[in-house]
Coordinates of C-alpha atoms in Angstrom, one line a residue:
M30 CA 0.0 0.2 -0.3
P31 CA 1.0 3.5 -0.6
F32 CA 2.5 5.5 1.9
M33 CA 3.8 9.0 1.1
V34 CA 5.9 10.7 3.7
T35 CA 6.2 14.5 2.9
D36 CA 8.3 17.7 4.3
K37 CA 5.3 19.5 5.5
G38 CA 4.3 17.7 8.8
Y39 CA 1.9 14.8 7.4
A40 CA 2.0 11.5 5.6
I41 CA -0.6 9.7 3.8
L42 CA -1.3 5.6 3.8
W43 CA -3.3 4.8 0.7
D44 CA -5.4 1.9 2.0
N45 CA -5.5 0.0 -1.4
P46 CA -3.5 -2.6 -2.3
S47 CA -4.0 -2.6 -6.1
A48 CA -1.9 -1.3 -8.4
T49 CA -1.8 2.5 -7.4
I50 CA -0.1 5.9 -9.3
V51 CA 1.0 8.1 -7.0
S52 CA 1.5 11.6 -8.6
P53 CA 3.0 13.9 -6.0
G54 CA 2.8 17.7 -6.0
L55 CA 1.8 17.6 -9.5
N56 CA 0.2 21.2 -10.8
G57 CA 0.0 21.6 -6.7
A58 CA -2.0 18.5 -5.9
T59 CA -1.4 15.3 -5.1
H60 CA -3.0 12.5 -6.8
F61 CA -3.6 8.9 -6.2
Q62 CA -4.9 6.4 -8.7
S63 CA -6.3 2.7 -8.1
N64 CA -6.9 0.5 -10.9
V65 CA -9.2 -1.5 -8.8
G66 CA -11.6 -0.3 -5.4
E67 CA -15.4 0.5 -4.9
R68 CA -14.3 2.9 -1.9
V69 CA -11.9 5.8 -1.4
S70 CA -9.9 4.6 2.1
F71 CA -6.7 6.3 3.2
F72 CA -5.2 7.8 6.7
V73 CA -3.6 11.0 7.2
I74 CA -0.8 10.9 10.0
V75 CA 0.2 14.8 11.4
D76 CA 3.1 15.1 13.3
P77 CA 6.2 17.9 12.4
T78 CA 9.0 14.7 12.8
S79 CA 9.7 12.3 10.1
D80 CA 10.6 9.7 13.3
A81 CA 6.7 10.0 14.5
L82 CA 5.4 10.2 11.1
Y83 CA 7.1 6.6 11.1
A84 CA 5.7 5.7 14.2
G85 CA 2.4 6.5 13.4
Y86 CA 2.8 4.0 10.1
A87 CA 3.6 1.0 12.6
R88 CA 0.9 1.8 14.6
L89 CA -1.5 1.2 11.9
T90 CA 0.1 -1.9 10.6
G91 CA 2.2 -3.1 12.9
R92 CA 5.4 -3.0 13.9
T93 CA 8.0 -4.7 11.6
P94 CA 10.3 -7.1 14.1
L95 CA 14.3 -7.2 13.3
P96 CA 15.7 -9.8 11.3
P97 CA 18.4 -12.3 13.1
K98 CA 21.1 -10.4 14.0
A99 CA 23.2 -12.1 11.0
A100 CA 20.8 -11.3 8.7
L101 CA 22.1 -7.9 8.9
G102 CA 26.0 -8.8 8.6
L103 CA 27.7 -10.6 6.1
I104 CA 26.2 -13.4 3.9
Q105 CA 29.1 -15.1 2.3
S106 CA 28.1 -17.4 -0.9
K107 CA 29.6 -18.4 -4.1
A108 CA 28.3 -20.2 -7.0
R109 CA 29.8 -23.6 -5.2
Y110 CA 31.7 -25.1 -2.7
E111 CA 32.9 -28.6 -3.9
T112 CA 33.5 -30.0 -0.7
Q113 CA 32.9 -29.6 3.2
G114 CA 36.9 -28.4 3.5
E115 CA 36.9 -25.6 1.4
L116 CA 33.5 -24.3 2.6
L117 CA 34.8 -24.7 6.3
G118 CA 38.3 -23.3 4.9
I119 CA 36.6 -20.1 3.5
A120 CA 35.1 -19.3 6.8
D121 CA 38.5 -19.9 8.5
G122 CA 39.9 -17.5 6.5
Y123 CA 37.3 -14.7 7.4
R124 CA 38.4 -15.4 11.4
K125 CA 42.1 -15.8 10.7
R126 CA 42.3 -12.2 8.7
R127 CA 39.6 -11.0 11.4
L128 CA 36.9 -9.9 8.8
P129 CA 32.9 -10.2 10.0
L130 CA 31.6 -13.6 8.5
D131 CA 27.9 -14.3 9.8
V132 CA 26.4 -16.8 7.2
M133 CA 28.2 -19.6 5.3
V134 CA 25.8 -20.4 2.0
L135 CA 25.8 -23.8 0.8
D136 CA 24.7 -23.4 -2.8
W137 CA 23.9 -25.5 -6.0
L138 CA 25.6 -28.7 -7.0
Y139 CA 26.1 -30.2 -3.2
W140 CA 23.8 -32.6 -4.0
T141 CA 24.0 -36.5 -5.3
R142 CA 21.6 -35.5 -8.2
M143 CA 19.4 -32.8 -9.4
G144 CA 16.1 -33.3 -7.3
Q145 CA 17.7 -35.3 -4.9
L146 CA 17.4 -33.4 -1.7
E147 CA 20.3 -34.5 -0.1
I148 CA 23.8 -33.4 0.5
D149 CA 26.6 -35.6 -1.3
R150 CA 28.2 -37.2 1.6
G151 CA 31.4 -37.9 -0.4
A152 CA 32.0 -34.2 -0.6
F153 CA 30.2 -33.3 2.2
P154 CA 30.9 -36.2 5.0
D155 CA 29.5 -35.0 7.9
P156 CA 27.3 -31.8 7.7
A157 CA 26.2 -32.0 10.9
A158 CA 29.9 -31.3 12.2
M159 CA 30.2 -28.9 9.8
N160 CA 27.1 -26.7 10.6
A161 CA 28.5 -27.2 14.0
Q162 CA 32.2 -26.0 13.5
L163 CA 30.1 -23.2 11.7
K164 CA 28.2 -22.7 14.9
A165 CA 31.0 -22.4 17.4
A166 CA 32.6 -20.2 15.3
G167 CA 29.6 -17.6 15.8
N168 CA 28.3 -18.6 12.3
R169 CA 25.2 -19.4 10.7
S170 CA 24.6 -21.6 7.7
I171 CA 22.1 -21.5 4.6
V172 CA 21.3 -24.3 2.6
S173 CA 20.1 -23.3 -1.1
V174 CA 17.5 -25.7 -2.3
W175 CA 16.7 -25.8 -5.8
P176 CA 13.3 -27.0 -6.8
R177 CA 14.3 -28.8 -10.3
F178 CA 14.0 -32.8 -10.2
E179 CA 15.4 -34.7 -13.0
K180 CA 13.2 -37.7 -14.3
E181 CA 15.9 -40.1 -12.4
S182 CA 15.9 -38.1 -9.1
R183 CA 14.1 -39.8 -6.0
W184 CA 11.3 -37.3 -5.7
F185 CA 10.4 -37.2 -9.5
D186 CA 7.4 -39.7 -9.7
T187 CA 6.2 -38.6 -6.6
L188 CA 6.1 -35.0 -7.4
A189 CA 4.7 -35.6 -11.3
A190 CA 1.7 -38.0 -10.2
K191 CA 0.5 -34.8 -8.0
G192 CA 0.8 -32.7 -10.4
W193 CA 3.3 -30.4 -8.9
L194 CA 5.5 -30.2 -12.1
M195 CA 5.0 -27.3 -14.5
R196 CA 6.5 -27.8 -18.0
D197 CA 9.9 -26.4 -18.4
I198 CA 9.0 -24.4 -21.8
R199 CA 12.8 -24.6 -23.4
T200 CA 13.0 -28.7 -23.0
A201 CA 9.3 -29.7 -22.8
S202 CA 9.8 -31.6 -19.6
R203 CA 8.0 -31.6 -16.8
S204 CA 10.7 -30.2 -14.1
M205 CA 9.9 -27.6 -11.8
V206 CA 7.7 -28.1 -8.8
S207 CA 5.2 -25.4 -8.3
R208 CA 1.7 -26.1 -6.4
S209 CA 0.5 -23.1 -7.8
G210 CA 1.6 -19.7 -10.0
P211 CA 1.1 -18.4 -13.1
T212 CA 1.4 -20.8 -15.4
G213 CA -0.9 -23.0 -13.3
P214 CA -0.8 -26.4 -12.9
A215 CA 1.2 -29.1 -15.4
R216 CA -0.8 -30.5 -18.3

């Protein structure tokens, strides 16, 4: 919903979630135009300070909780860590250089097969110990999950039977998981 803060001691919360065009100060007037709506509903918040205007917005919409502290720090990711040792070595390099590090991301190709949803124990022999070591150093870990399933993967037949796969327009195969979306169910 559009929220406009002015330097004139007021703010407006336009209570309409549809696509809206706001023309602030156009020809001496501000215009709000929404694509959909059976009524006009808005809130005017009046106070000389911007802090109070934003506090008024929070009273109307609810306070946004702060994300976990780690989310505000450095999140280290790269295209691929090939082994558990490489990932832990990168994290250790940050510590040795006294650089801040909050999160390590294990991104793609850590699996045994696309869509298998399991970590390759040859390259990452002890994921629990890896996470424990990262945690002991004050880091968190994230595993990136790719919703693409090869026909040979463990989950392909189950997902296909439930109609949860979309057609890949480049290959005409059903390979992307989706319960809903702009393309609708797989056909």
